[in-house]
Amino acid sequence: MLKNHQELNRPGAEALPTPFVYLSRVIQIEMRFLMEFYIPIIGLGVAVFTLIFLVLRTRVHVLIAMLIAAIIAGISGGLTMSGVVDVITKGFGTTLGNIGIVIGLGCMMGRILEVSGATEQIAYSLIKCLGKRREEWALAITGYIVSIPIFVNSAFVILYPLVKALAKKGQRNVLTLGVSLAGGLVVTHHIVPPTPGPLGVAGIFGVSIGSMMLTGMILAVPCVIGMTCYAKWLEKKYPEYQLNDMEEPAENLQQVHQQYMAEKEQKSLPSLFLSLLPIVVPIVLILIGVMNAVLLKSDEFAGKENDFYFQIFNFLGSPIIALAISVLLAVYTLVPNVSKYDVIEHLETGLKSVGIILLVSGAGGALGAVLNESSTGTILAQYIAKLPITPVLIPFIIATLIRVIQGSGTVAMITAASISAPVIKQIPDVNMLVAAQAAMVGTLFFSYFNDCFFWVVNRMMGIKNVRQQVVIWSIPTTIAWGIGLCGVLLLNLIM
């Protein structure tokens, strides 16, 4: 306001003949200020509301809804119509250029792990290792590992028969075992690449996939532990969900388990070593690449980036090469006797699920690029920098709200990243890796009716009462959300 009055009284300004003219000029300047400052913010609010409304209440696909939101945000932010189209195209292409191949390779690897039985072999081996009465921890660890390359819904459907067999054999509560498995699956699915959602967030925030993978795997551990502890409490809360009492007489439990194991033996599962190989190798290669990048920044290794060791592991540790190696390992070690045509069919089946994820991720990148090019990002950055909260919580809050409203974790994290990344990049001293993790952790909040995995978990375990459904699945995901938030804040203090 003071600046506006100084503009009226600057040297060379015309004399003001009457107070009325002076007042009218003040109003004009104030209106111009409001138009330049608030219209972009209002436009962004309209864009987000339009996106959510179109997804929830109309038959418009989320891809088109995100493009419409980008157009609204761009025009209200001061871009021309043709300029908006150019920025959308550029942002879409840049995002897919960073993550598209990696998502495709990850889905191909996951499909081979599914059809070969490698996921079940990992589960069996962990159960044998941990022993009786620790089945919930074995299943939680299995979910933690398996969901890194495999879609969470598919992984739960594949492994749920094992949950039932273990519940019958060990006279355990199916809720404890089922929620432990689902907890391990859902956490890594939301925060550890190469799952498509985290890859999209990494591309939008401009963070290396290796760093995202390492920090995500660390943050996921306490979240999985919290959900598993809650799952053990469910055994006391709902003792009636003990499968031996519900479905089989006690004297037949051993027979049921033996029959189940015999069926799996006929499937000729791969060894544990071969089952883990396609998962572990790319993770190790990528993490070596991350550690080498840290070493090259030190004085001792400065200027040695052209040495053979760093050259070869920078190449092998790039996500595209690491996952390509993983796919080759999966094909030639897990399904060695399958025909060429069947292998190609499996790989292409894995790719069929990629298309929409790629398009939504690209559209999220386009929305982020529009906010970055328009004045909206700058204006929001000025406001957020003055808020009494750390800026890394902005993507966390946005992701949480969108998750509650529309249900999809992938859409929520990509939308939150698209809105917040252009803003946070303009605020000094904000760690983009921590902000990206916050966007992903926020999507763990209160999985309920609009989340498809909510129905997969509850329906497969036979839970029909709505109150029980919320207690059994919505609350543990919220526990993981709270633990993840604490982890993000701690990471922000450290980094």
Tab-separated table of C-alpha atoms in Angstrom:
chain	number	residue	atom	x	y	z
A	1	MET	CA	0.000	0.000	0.000
A	2	LEU	CA	2.830	2.409	0.899
A	3	LYS	CA	4.519	1.709	-2.424
A	4	ASN	CA	1.305	2.469	-4.236
A	5	HIS	CA	1.018	5.889	-2.561
A	6	GLN	CA	4.687	6.583	-3.262
A	7	GLU	CA	3.955	5.897	-6.927
A	8	LEU	CA	1.307	8.631	-6.866
A	9	ASN	CA	3.703	11.115	-5.256
A	10	ARG	CA	6.850	10.252	-7.224
A	11	PRO	CA	8.816	13.147	-8.814
A	12	GLY	CA	7.310	14.138	-12.160
A	13	ALA	CA	3.824	12.898	-11.332
A	14	GLU	CA	1.044	15.220	-12.372
A	15	ALA	CA	-0.521	17.515	-9.848
A	16	LEU	CA	-3.718	16.119	-8.399
A	17	PRO	CA	-6.496	18.615	-8.936
A	18	THR	CA	-9.029	17.172	-6.477
A	19	PRO	CA	-9.221	14.550	-3.722
A	20	PHE	CA	-11.675	12.597	-5.898
A	21	VAL	CA	-9.103	12.177	-8.678
A	22	TYR	CA	-6.491	11.168	-6.116
A	23	LEU	CA	-8.841	8.548	-4.668
A	24	SER	CA	-9.721	7.186	-8.098
A	25	ARG	CA	-6.040	6.752	-8.948
A	26	VAL	CA	-5.405	4.970	-5.668
A	27	ILE	CA	-8.254	2.596	-6.463
A	28	GLN	CA	-6.886	1.975	-9.973
A	29	ILE	CA	-3.414	1.185	-8.653
A	30	GLU	CA	-4.806	-1.058	-5.925
A	31	MET	CA	-6.988	-2.896	-8.440
A	32	ARG	CA	-4.016	-3.406	-10.731
A	33	PHE	CA	-2.005	-4.720	-7.781
A	34	LEU	CA	-4.784	-7.133	-6.830
A	35	MET	CA	-5.129	-8.333	-10.413
A	36	GLU	CA	-1.405	-9.031	-10.729
A	37	PHE	CA	-1.026	-10.585	-7.289
A	38	TYR	CA	-4.202	-12.490	-6.509
A	39	ILE	CA	-5.576	-13.575	-9.877
A	40	PRO	CA	-2.854	-16.252	-10.328
A	41	ILE	CA	-3.592	-17.629	-6.849
A	42	ILE	CA	-7.327	-17.649	-7.469
A	43	GLY	CA	-6.712	-19.249	-10.851
A	44	LEU	CA	-4.669	-22.037	-9.246
A	45	GLY	CA	-7.473	-22.652	-6.756
A	46	VAL	CA	-9.985	-22.849	-9.595
A	47	ALA	CA	-7.671	-25.210	-11.495
A	48	VAL	CA	-7.324	-27.600	-8.541
A	49	PHE	CA	-11.074	-27.484	-7.833
A	50	THR	CA	-11.780	-28.191	-11.510
A	51	LEU	CA	-9.362	-31.127	-11.502
A	52	ILE	CA	-10.961	-32.721	-8.438
A	53	PHE	CA	-14.508	-32.045	-9.629
A	54	LEU	CA	-13.896	-33.546	-13.079
A	55	VAL	CA	-12.290	-36.669	-11.620
A	56	LEU	CA	-14.958	-37.246	-8.971
A	57	ARG	CA	-18.202	-36.077	-10.543
A	58	THR	CA	-17.876	-36.459	-14.313
A	59	ARG	CA	-16.796	-39.025	-16.868
A	60	VAL	CA	-13.752	-36.963	-17.827
A	61	HIS	CA	-10.556	-39.018	-17.459
A	62	VAL	CA	-7.905	-37.823	-15.006
A	63	LEU	CA	-5.471	-37.202	-17.909
A	64	ILE	CA	-7.800	-34.713	-19.595
A	65	ALA	CA	-8.740	-33.235	-16.213
A	66	MET	CA	-5.083	-32.510	-15.443
A	67	LEU	CA	-4.565	-30.888	-18.847
A	68	ILE	CA	-7.636	-28.670	-18.308
A	69	ALA	CA	-6.294	-27.694	-14.878
A	70	ALA	CA	-2.915	-26.833	-16.436
A	71	ILE	CA	-4.606	-24.595	-19.028
A	72	ILE	CA	-6.593	-22.733	-16.358
A	73	ALA	CA	-3.523	-22.266	-14.152
A	74	GLY	CA	-1.402	-21.116	-17.093
A	75	ILE	CA	-3.811	-18.515	-18.470
A	76	SER	CA	-4.622	-17.127	-15.010
A	77	GLY	CA	-0.874	-16.993	-14.323
A	78	GLY	CA	-0.229	-14.671	-17.236
A	79	LEU	CA	0.694	-17.062	-20.054
A	80	THR	CA	-0.801	-16.688	-23.510
A	81	MET	CA	-2.960	-19.488	-24.915
A	82	SER	CA	-0.291	-20.575	-27.390
A	83	GLY	CA	2.324	-20.230	-24.651
A	84	VAL	CA	0.346	-22.572	-22.401
A	85	VAL	CA	0.297	-25.247	-25.105
A	86	ASP	CA	4.055	-24.951	-25.626
A	87	VAL	CA	4.775	-25.213	-21.903
A	88	ILE	CA	2.425	-28.202	-21.482
A	89	THR	CA	4.141	-30.023	-24.341
A	90	LYS	CA	7.595	-29.264	-22.974
A	91	GLY	CA	6.717	-30.253	-19.397
A	92	PHE	CA	5.019	-33.467	-20.522
A	93	GLY	CA	8.003	-34.516	-22.637
A	94	THR	CA	10.604	-33.630	-20.018
A	95	THR	CA	8.868	-35.627	-17.296
A	96	LEU	CA	8.430	-38.729	-19.438
A	97	GLY	CA	11.986	-38.392	-20.700
A	98	ASN	CA	13.201	-38.726	-17.116
A	99	ILE	CA	11.022	-41.613	-15.962
A	100	GLY	CA	9.211	-43.242	-18.889
A	101	ILE	CA	11.715	-45.978	-19.727
A	102	VAL	CA	12.339	-46.753	-16.061
A	103	ILE	CA	8.628	-47.250	-15.376
A	104	GLY	CA	8.298	-49.573	-18.369
A	105	LEU	CA	11.305	-51.693	-17.372
A	106	GLY	CA	10.143	-51.913	-13.761
A	107	CYS	CA	6.718	-53.203	-14.805
A	108	MET	CA	8.266	-55.783	-17.122
A	109	MET	CA	10.464	-57.084	-14.322
A	110	GLY	CA	7.515	-57.176	-11.939
A	111	ARG	CA	5.459	-59.241	-14.362
A	112	ILE	CA	8.170	-61.908	-14.617
A	113	LEU	CA	8.441	-62.053	-10.820
A	114	GLU	CA	4.677	-62.621	-10.677
A	115	VAL	CA	4.382	-65.437	-13.221
A	116	SER	CA	7.561	-67.265	-12.142
A	117	GLY	CA	6.503	-67.675	-8.501
A	118	ALA	CA	9.505	-65.698	-7.220
A	119	THR	CA	7.300	-63.644	-4.897
A	120	GLU	CA	5.931	-66.762	-3.211
A	121	GLN	CA	9.421	-68.231	-2.847
A	122	ILE	CA	10.561	-65.085	-1.036
A	123	ALA	CA	7.604	-65.369	1.343
A	124	TYR	CA	8.168	-69.077	2.073
A	125	SER	CA	11.864	-68.558	2.754
A	126	LEU	CA	11.283	-65.672	5.150
A	127	ILE	CA	8.641	-67.652	7.055
A	128	LYS	CA	11.009	-70.605	7.440
A	129	CYS	CA	13.778	-68.283	8.593
A	130	LEU	CA	11.747	-66.403	11.212
A	131	GLY	CA	9.915	-69.453	12.523
A	132	LYS	CA	6.488	-70.090	14.033
A	133	ARG	CA	4.458	-67.246	15.624
A	134	ARG	CA	6.465	-64.681	13.660
A	135	GLU	CA	4.537	-65.135	10.436
A	136	GLU	CA	3.267	-61.529	10.489
A	137	TRP	CA	6.828	-60.173	10.422
A	138	ALA	CA	7.782	-62.541	7.610
A	139	LEU	CA	4.800	-61.369	5.560
A	140	ALA	CA	5.506	-57.694	6.321
A	141	ILE	CA	9.109	-58.101	5.128
A	142	THR	CA	7.855	-59.978	2.077
A	143	GLY	CA	5.495	-57.108	1.241
A	144	TYR	CA	8.283	-54.580	1.801
A	145	ILE	CA	10.500	-56.366	-0.747
A	146	VAL	CA	7.946	-57.544	-3.284
A	147	SER	CA	6.105	-54.235	-3.734
A	148	ILE	CA	9.247	-52.467	-4.945
A	149	PRO	CA	8.877	-53.956	-8.448
A	150	ILE	CA	5.277	-55.317	-8.416
A	151	PHE	CA	1.982	-53.420	-8.325
A	152	VAL	CA	0.463	-53.536	-4.862
A	153	ASN	CA	-2.925	-54.973	-5.900
A	154	SER	CA	-1.367	-57.811	-7.902
A	155	ALA	CA	1.106	-58.653	-5.162
A	156	PHE	CA	-1.621	-58.938	-2.515
A	157	VAL	CA	-3.789	-61.166	-4.716
A	158	ILE	CA	-0.806	-63.432	-5.465
A	159	LEU	CA	0.308	-63.773	-1.841
A	160	TYR	CA	-3.058	-63.856	-0.048
A	161	PRO	CA	-3.471	-67.674	-0.416
A	162	LEU	CA	-0.270	-67.952	1.613
A	163	VAL	CA	-1.868	-65.787	4.317
A	164	LYS	CA	-4.821	-68.185	4.523
A	165	ALA	CA	-2.615	-71.275	4.617
A	166	LEU	CA	-0.449	-69.848	7.390
A	167	ALA	CA	-3.489	-68.750	9.377
A	168	LYS	CA	-4.924	-72.270	9.205
A	169	LYS	CA	-1.666	-74.033	9.938
A	170	GLY	CA	-0.581	-71.854	12.830
A	171	GLN	CA	-4.069	-71.110	14.185
A	172	ARG	CA	-3.395	-67.417	13.634
A	173	ASN	CA	-5.768	-64.551	13.029
A	174	VAL	CA	-6.161	-63.841	9.311
A	175	LEU	CA	-6.432	-60.098	9.992
A	176	THR	CA	-3.018	-60.003	11.638
A	177	LEU	CA	-1.338	-61.792	8.776
A	178	GLY	CA	-3.312	-60.052	6.008
A	179	VAL	CA	-2.792	-56.516	7.334
A	180	SER	CA	0.922	-57.196	7.933
A	181	LEU	CA	1.347	-58.289	4.324
A	182	ALA	CA	-0.751	-55.407	2.979
A	183	GLY	CA	1.135	-52.936	5.189
A	184	GLY	CA	4.511	-53.964	3.834
A	185	LEU	CA	3.146	-53.784	0.302
A	186	VAL	CA	1.396	-50.416	0.525
A	187	VAL	CA	4.256	-48.487	2.165
A	188	THR	CA	6.971	-49.358	-0.345
A	189	HIS	CA	4.459	-49.006	-3.180
A	190	HIS	CA	3.909	-45.386	-2.124
A	191	ILE	CA	7.438	-44.238	-1.325
A	192	VAL	CA	10.082	-46.458	-2.987
A	193	PRO	CA	10.965	-46.300	-6.712
A	194	PRO	CA	10.758	-47.903	-9.244
A	195	THR	CA	7.057	-47.912	-8.370
A	196	PRO	CA	5.479	-45.526	-10.945
A	197	GLY	CA	4.147	-42.919	-8.487
A	198	PRO	CA	7.490	-42.241	-6.760
A	199	LEU	CA	9.216	-42.194	-10.153
A	200	GLY	CA	6.802	-39.503	-11.316
A	201	VAL	CA	7.485	-37.450	-8.186
A	202	ALA	CA	11.243	-37.837	-8.680
A	203	GLY	CA	10.953	-36.539	-12.235
A	204	ILE	CA	8.832	-33.525	-11.246
A	205	PHE	CA	11.069	-32.533	-8.333
A	206	GLY	CA	14.239	-33.212	-10.325
A	207	VAL	CA	15.624	-35.622	-7.715
A	208	SER	CA	17.822	-38.616	-8.582
A	209	ILE	CA	16.039	-41.963	-8.495
A	210	GLY	CA	18.865	-43.516	-6.498
A	211	SER	CA	18.534	-40.952	-3.705
A	212	MET	CA	14.758	-41.419	-3.703
A	213	MET	CA	15.167	-45.186	-3.478
A	214	LEU	CA	17.661	-45.064	-0.601
A	215	THR	CA	15.739	-42.559	1.534
A	216	GLY	CA	12.398	-44.202	0.701
A	217	MET	CA	13.610	-47.616	1.836
A	218	ILE	CA	14.814	-46.104	5.120
A	219	LEU	CA	11.609	-44.141	5.764
A	220	ALA	CA	9.484	-47.198	4.942
A	221	VAL	CA	10.948	-49.376	7.715
A	222	PRO	CA	9.369	-47.664	10.779
A	223	CYS	CA	6.083	-47.286	8.879
A	224	VAL	CA	5.925	-51.040	8.200
A	225	ILE	CA	6.854	-51.807	11.804
A	226	GLY	CA	4.051	-49.560	13.058
A	227	MET	CA	1.462	-51.209	10.816
A	228	THR	CA	2.609	-54.693	11.810
A	229	CYS	CA	2.364	-53.887	15.514
A	230	TYR	CA	-1.169	-52.631	14.909
A	231	ALA	CA	-1.925	-55.822	12.983
A	232	LYS	CA	-0.899	-57.874	16.021
A	233	TRP	CA	-3.364	-55.875	18.117
A	234	LEU	CA	-6.143	-56.804	15.667
A	235	GLU	CA	-5.708	-60.429	16.778
A	236	LYS	CA	-6.970	-59.377	20.227
A	237	LYS	CA	-9.590	-56.970	18.900
A	238	TYR	CA	-11.237	-59.483	16.546
A	239	PRO	CA	-10.440	-63.018	17.805
A	240	GLU	CA	-13.296	-64.402	15.734
A	241	TYR	CA	-11.217	-64.018	12.545
A	242	GLN	CA	-9.225	-67.170	13.190
A	243	LEU	CA	-9.462	-69.249	10.047
A	244	ASN	CA	-9.271	-72.654	11.714
A	245	ASP	CA	-12.462	-71.857	13.645
A	246	MET	CA	-14.207	-70.359	10.622
A	247	GLU	CA	-13.414	-72.649	7.768
A	248	GLU	CA	-11.610	-75.853	8.784
A	249	PRO	CA	-11.760	-78.191	11.794
A	250	ALA	CA	-8.554	-78.167	13.848
A	251	GLU	CA	-7.667	-81.782	12.986
A	252	ASN	CA	-7.544	-80.919	9.267
A	253	LEU	CA	-5.184	-77.942	9.552
A	254	GLN	CA	-2.018	-79.902	8.834
A	255	GLN	CA	-3.659	-81.578	5.868
A	256	VAL	CA	-4.778	-78.229	4.435
A	257	HIS	CA	-1.279	-76.821	4.741
A	258	GLN	CA	0.329	-79.893	3.201
A	259	GLN	CA	-2.092	-79.755	0.268
A	260	TYR	CA	-1.306	-76.068	-0.290
A	261	MET	CA	2.449	-76.690	-0.168
A	262	ALA	CA	2.085	-79.628	-2.552
A	263	GLU	CA	0.324	-77.400	-5.062
A	264	LYS	CA	3.176	-74.902	-4.857
A	265	GLU	CA	5.784	-77.615	-5.219
A	266	GLN	CA	4.152	-78.663	-8.493
A	267	LYS	CA	4.550	-75.091	-9.689
A	268	SER	CA	8.347	-75.510	-9.491
A	269	LEU	CA	9.216	-72.288	-7.713
A	270	PRO	CA	12.650	-70.768	-8.389
A	271	SER	CA	15.302	-70.737	-5.680
A	272	LEU	CA	15.461	-67.892	-3.169
A	273	PHE	CA	18.741	-66.660	-4.653
A	274	LEU	CA	17.299	-66.426	-8.150
A	275	SER	CA	14.061	-64.923	-6.827
A	276	LEU	CA	15.900	-62.086	-5.095
A	277	LEU	CA	18.509	-61.524	-7.813
A	278	PRO	CA	16.419	-59.287	-10.147
A	279	ILE	CA	15.337	-57.149	-7.178
A	280	VAL	CA	18.661	-56.836	-5.386
A	281	VAL	CA	20.980	-56.276	-8.373
A	282	PRO	CA	19.410	-53.009	-9.643
A	283	ILE	CA	19.074	-51.666	-6.099
A	284	VAL	CA	22.749	-52.346	-5.401
A	285	LEU	CA	23.894	-50.856	-8.714
A	286	ILE	CA	21.807	-47.709	-8.232
A	287	LEU	CA	22.987	-47.254	-4.641
A	288	ILE	CA	26.630	-47.671	-5.702
A	289	GLY	CA	26.026	-44.910	-8.246
A	290	VAL	CA	24.599	-42.668	-5.492
A	291	MET	CA	27.562	-43.319	-3.183
A	292	ASN	CA	30.026	-42.662	-6.005
A	293	ALA	CA	28.363	-39.305	-6.638
A	294	VAL	CA	28.907	-38.445	-2.965
A	295	LEU	CA	32.558	-39.549	-3.116
A	296	LEU	CA	33.241	-37.414	-6.186
A	297	LYS	CA	32.172	-34.333	-4.231
A	298	SER	CA	34.870	-34.929	-1.611
A	299	ASP	CA	38.365	-33.424	-1.882
A	300	GLU	CA	40.029	-36.839	-1.985
A	301	PHE	CA	38.194	-37.960	-5.145
A	302	ALA	CA	37.713	-34.582	-6.828
A	303	GLY	CA	38.456	-34.666	-10.558
A	304	LYS	CA	38.411	-38.484	-10.766
A	305	GLU	CA	35.021	-38.809	-12.454
A	306	ASN	CA	36.733	-40.051	-15.634
A	307	ASP	CA	38.449	-42.964	-13.875
A	308	PHE	CA	37.376	-46.381	-15.135
A	309	TYR	CA	35.735	-47.402	-11.840
A	310	PHE	CA	33.535	-44.315	-11.668
A	311	GLN	CA	32.758	-44.451	-15.373
A	312	ILE	CA	31.629	-48.079	-15.333
A	313	PHE	CA	29.519	-47.811	-12.180
A	314	ASN	CA	27.992	-44.499	-13.184
A	315	PHE	CA	26.864	-46.303	-16.340
A	316	LEU	CA	25.660	-49.479	-14.599
A	317	GLY	CA	24.126	-47.467	-11.751
A	318	SER	CA	21.935	-45.327	-13.978
A	319	PRO	CA	18.331	-46.466	-13.371
A	320	ILE	CA	17.687	-47.294	-17.026
A	321	ILE	CA	20.715	-49.613	-17.320
A	322	ALA	CA	20.226	-51.142	-13.857
A	323	LEU	CA	16.597	-52.056	-14.550
A	324	ALA	CA	17.393	-53.297	-18.045
A	325	ILE	CA	19.914	-55.678	-16.460
A	326	SER	CA	17.243	-56.687	-13.954
A	327	VAL	CA	14.757	-57.559	-16.699
A	328	LEU	CA	17.368	-59.683	-18.471
A	329	LEU	CA	18.210	-61.480	-15.225
A	330	ALA	CA	14.519	-62.149	-14.550
A	331	VAL	CA	13.929	-63.529	-18.064
A	332	TYR	CA	16.979	-65.793	-18.187
A	333	THR	CA	16.989	-67.054	-14.584
A	334	LEU	CA	13.337	-67.159	-13.450
A	335	VAL	CA	11.662	-68.456	-16.624
A	336	PRO	CA	14.497	-70.230	-18.485
A	337	ASN	CA	12.265	-72.941	-19.953
A	338	VAL	CA	9.453	-70.694	-21.138
A	339	SER	CA	9.217	-70.155	-24.892
A	340	LYS	CA	10.273	-66.902	-26.509
A	341	TYR	CA	6.699	-66.046	-27.465
A	342	ASP	CA	5.342	-66.634	-23.951
A	343	VAL	CA	8.098	-64.496	-22.425
A	344	ILE	CA	7.343	-61.650	-24.823
A	345	GLU	CA	3.642	-61.978	-24.027
A	346	HIS	CA	4.380	-61.721	-20.278
A	347	LEU	CA	6.576	-58.671	-20.803
A	348	GLU	CA	3.972	-56.971	-22.967
A	349	THR	CA	1.273	-57.761	-20.402
A	350	GLY	CA	3.368	-55.906	-17.858
A	351	LEU	CA	3.646	-52.951	-20.232
A	352	LYS	CA	-0.130	-52.764	-20.743
A	353	SER	CA	-0.539	-51.436	-17.216
A	354	VAL	CA	2.044	-48.708	-17.830
A	355	GLY	CA	0.241	-46.566	-20.391
A	356	ILE	CA	-2.141	-44.657	-18.156
A	357	ILE	CA	0.524	-44.198	-15.468
A	358	LEU	CA	2.886	-42.661	-18.015
A	359	LEU	CA	0.200	-40.323	-19.313
A	360	VAL	CA	-0.889	-39.196	-15.850
A	361	SER	CA	2.739	-38.674	-14.796
A	362	GLY	CA	3.387	-36.649	-17.945
A	363	ALA	CA	0.265	-34.557	-17.360
A	364	GLY	CA	1.450	-33.883	-13.814
A	365	GLY	CA	4.771	-32.727	-15.191
A	366	ALA	CA	2.914	-30.459	-17.620
A	367	LEU	CA	0.927	-28.864	-14.777
A	368	GLY	CA	4.139	-28.310	-12.835
A	369	ALA	CA	5.834	-26.740	-15.844
A	370	VAL	CA	2.922	-24.320	-16.311
A	371	LEU	CA	3.134	-23.208	-12.682
A	372	ASN	CA	6.890	-22.831	-13.031
A	373	GLU	CA	6.655	-20.661	-16.158
A	374	SER	CA	3.765	-18.486	-14.969
A	375	SER	CA	3.824	-15.985	-12.109
A	376	THR	CA	1.849	-18.302	-9.818
A	377	GLY	CA	4.873	-20.172	-8.499
A	378	THR	CA	6.730	-17.003	-7.589
A	379	ILE	CA	3.751	-15.485	-5.771
A	380	LEU	CA	3.066	-18.655	-3.799
A	381	ALA	CA	6.742	-18.980	-2.905
A	382	GLN	CA	6.684	-15.496	-1.368
A	383	TYR	CA	3.690	-16.434	0.775
A	384	ILE	CA	4.947	-19.881	1.806
A	385	ALA	CA	8.362	-18.527	2.802
A	386	LYS	CA	6.584	-16.388	5.434
A	387	LEU	CA	4.453	-19.198	6.873
A	388	PRO	CA	5.366	-20.501	10.358
A	389	ILE	CA	5.902	-24.041	8.991
A	390	THR	CA	8.726	-25.673	7.093
A	391	PRO	CA	8.097	-25.498	3.313
A	392	VAL	CA	8.588	-29.277	2.907
A	393	LEU	CA	5.213	-29.745	4.590
A	394	ILE	CA	3.432	-28.022	1.702
A	395	PRO	CA	3.579	-31.065	-0.645
A	396	PHE	CA	2.716	-33.280	2.337
A	397	ILE	CA	-0.436	-31.293	3.117
A	398	ILE	CA	-1.517	-31.093	-0.527
A	399	ALA	CA	-0.963	-34.820	-1.068
A	400	THR	CA	-2.936	-35.655	2.086
A	401	LEU	CA	-5.904	-33.509	1.049
A	402	ILE	CA	-6.032	-34.842	-2.517
A	403	ARG	CA	-5.666	-38.421	-1.271
A	404	VAL	CA	-8.720	-37.990	0.970
A	405	ILE	CA	-10.735	-36.335	-1.791
A	406	GLN	CA	-10.101	-38.670	-4.718
A	407	GLY	CA	-8.449	-41.818	-3.325
A	408	SER	CA	-5.647	-42.630	-5.763
A	409	GLY	CA	-2.227	-42.422	-4.158
A	410	THR	CA	-0.464	-42.102	-7.514
A	411	VAL	CA	-2.675	-39.232	-8.684
A	412	ALA	CA	-2.417	-37.528	-5.275
A	413	MET	CA	1.373	-37.585	-5.107
A	414	ILE	CA	1.843	-36.496	-8.725
A	415	THR	CA	-0.677	-33.654	-8.341
A	416	ALA	CA	0.937	-32.529	-5.081
A	417	ALA	CA	4.371	-32.622	-6.673
A	418	SER	CA	3.133	-30.707	-9.740
A	419	ILE	CA	1.654	-27.916	-7.612
A	420	SER	CA	4.374	-27.652	-4.967
A	421	ALA	CA	7.648	-28.341	-6.814
A	422	PRO	CA	7.664	-25.099	-8.903
A	423	VAL	CA	6.936	-23.132	-5.732
A	424	ILE	CA	9.440	-24.816	-3.418
A	425	LYS	CA	12.257	-24.546	-5.974
A	426	GLN	CA	12.112	-20.768	-5.557
A	427	ILE	CA	12.485	-20.878	-1.769
A	428	PRO	CA	16.146	-20.933	-0.623
A	429	ASP	CA	17.555	-23.706	1.580
A	430	VAL	CA	14.797	-26.246	0.883
A	431	ASN	CA	15.959	-29.816	0.277
A	432	MET	CA	14.068	-31.097	-2.773
A	433	LEU	CA	14.680	-34.736	-1.830
A	434	VAL	CA	12.915	-34.263	1.514
A	435	ALA	CA	10.083	-32.337	-0.169
A	436	ALA	CA	9.624	-35.181	-2.664
A	437	GLN	CA	9.471	-37.715	0.173
A	438	ALA	CA	6.863	-35.559	1.899
A	439	ALA	CA	4.658	-35.604	-1.214
A	440	MET	CA	4.732	-39.409	-1.220
A	441	VAL	CA	4.274	-39.962	2.521
A	442	GLY	CA	1.186	-37.722	2.502
A	443	THR	CA	-0.626	-40.212	0.257
A	444	LEU	CA	-0.609	-42.911	2.947
A	445	PHE	CA	-3.349	-41.085	4.855
A	446	PHE	CA	-6.607	-42.896	5.716
A	447	SER	CA	-7.202	-45.307	2.857
A	448	TYR	CA	-10.965	-45.732	2.597
A	449	PHE	CA	-13.879	-46.222	0.159
A	450	ASN	CA	-12.447	-44.329	-2.833
A	451	ASP	CA	-9.191	-46.330	-2.761
A	452	CYS	CA	-9.292	-49.573	-4.765
A	453	PHE	CA	-6.725	-51.268	-2.491
A	454	PHE	CA	-9.064	-50.659	0.469
A	455	TRP	CA	-11.573	-52.980	-1.209
A	456	VAL	CA	-8.957	-55.523	-2.291
A	457	VAL	CA	-7.702	-55.950	1.280
A	458	ASN	CA	-11.091	-56.019	2.996
A	459	ARG	CA	-12.966	-58.132	0.447
A	460	MET	CA	-10.256	-60.795	0.206
A	461	MET	CA	-10.219	-61.104	4.000
A	462	GLY	CA	-14.021	-61.276	4.039
A	463	ILE	CA	-14.642	-58.037	5.955
A	464	LYS	CA	-18.114	-56.681	5.137
A	465	ASN	CA	-18.936	-54.494	8.139
A	466	VAL	CA	-18.060	-50.861	7.302
A	467	ARG	CA	-16.853	-50.006	10.801
A	468	GLN	CA	-14.583	-53.035	10.832
A	469	GLN	CA	-13.251	-52.143	7.388
A	470	VAL	CA	-12.166	-48.732	8.667
A	471	VAL	CA	-10.590	-50.167	11.835
A	472	ILE	CA	-8.816	-52.923	9.930
A	473	TRP	CA	-7.340	-50.904	7.064
A	474	SER	CA	-7.993	-47.135	7.259
A	475	ILE	CA	-6.460	-46.731	10.725
A	476	PRO	CA	-3.186	-48.617	10.060
A	477	THR	CA	-2.537	-46.608	6.897
A	478	THR	CA	-3.044	-43.442	8.955
A	479	ILE	CA	-0.557	-44.767	11.526
A	480	ALA	CA	1.970	-45.225	8.702
A	481	TRP	CA	1.174	-41.680	7.543
A	482	GLY	CA	1.902	-40.261	11.001
A	483	ILE	CA	5.139	-42.233	11.387
A	484	GLY	CA	6.173	-41.188	7.887
A	485	LEU	CA	5.553	-37.537	8.747
A	486	CYS	CA	7.854	-37.847	11.773
A	487	GLY	CA	10.478	-39.442	9.536
A	488	VAL	CA	10.208	-36.624	6.980
A	489	LEU	CA	10.587	-33.938	9.673
A	490	LEU	CA	13.600	-35.760	11.153
A	491	LEU	CA	15.145	-36.103	7.699
A	492	ASN	CA	14.568	-32.401	7.115
A	493	LEU	CA	16.446	-31.549	10.345
A	494	ILE	CA	19.361	-33.784	9.378
A	495	MET	CA	19.647	-32.666	5.768
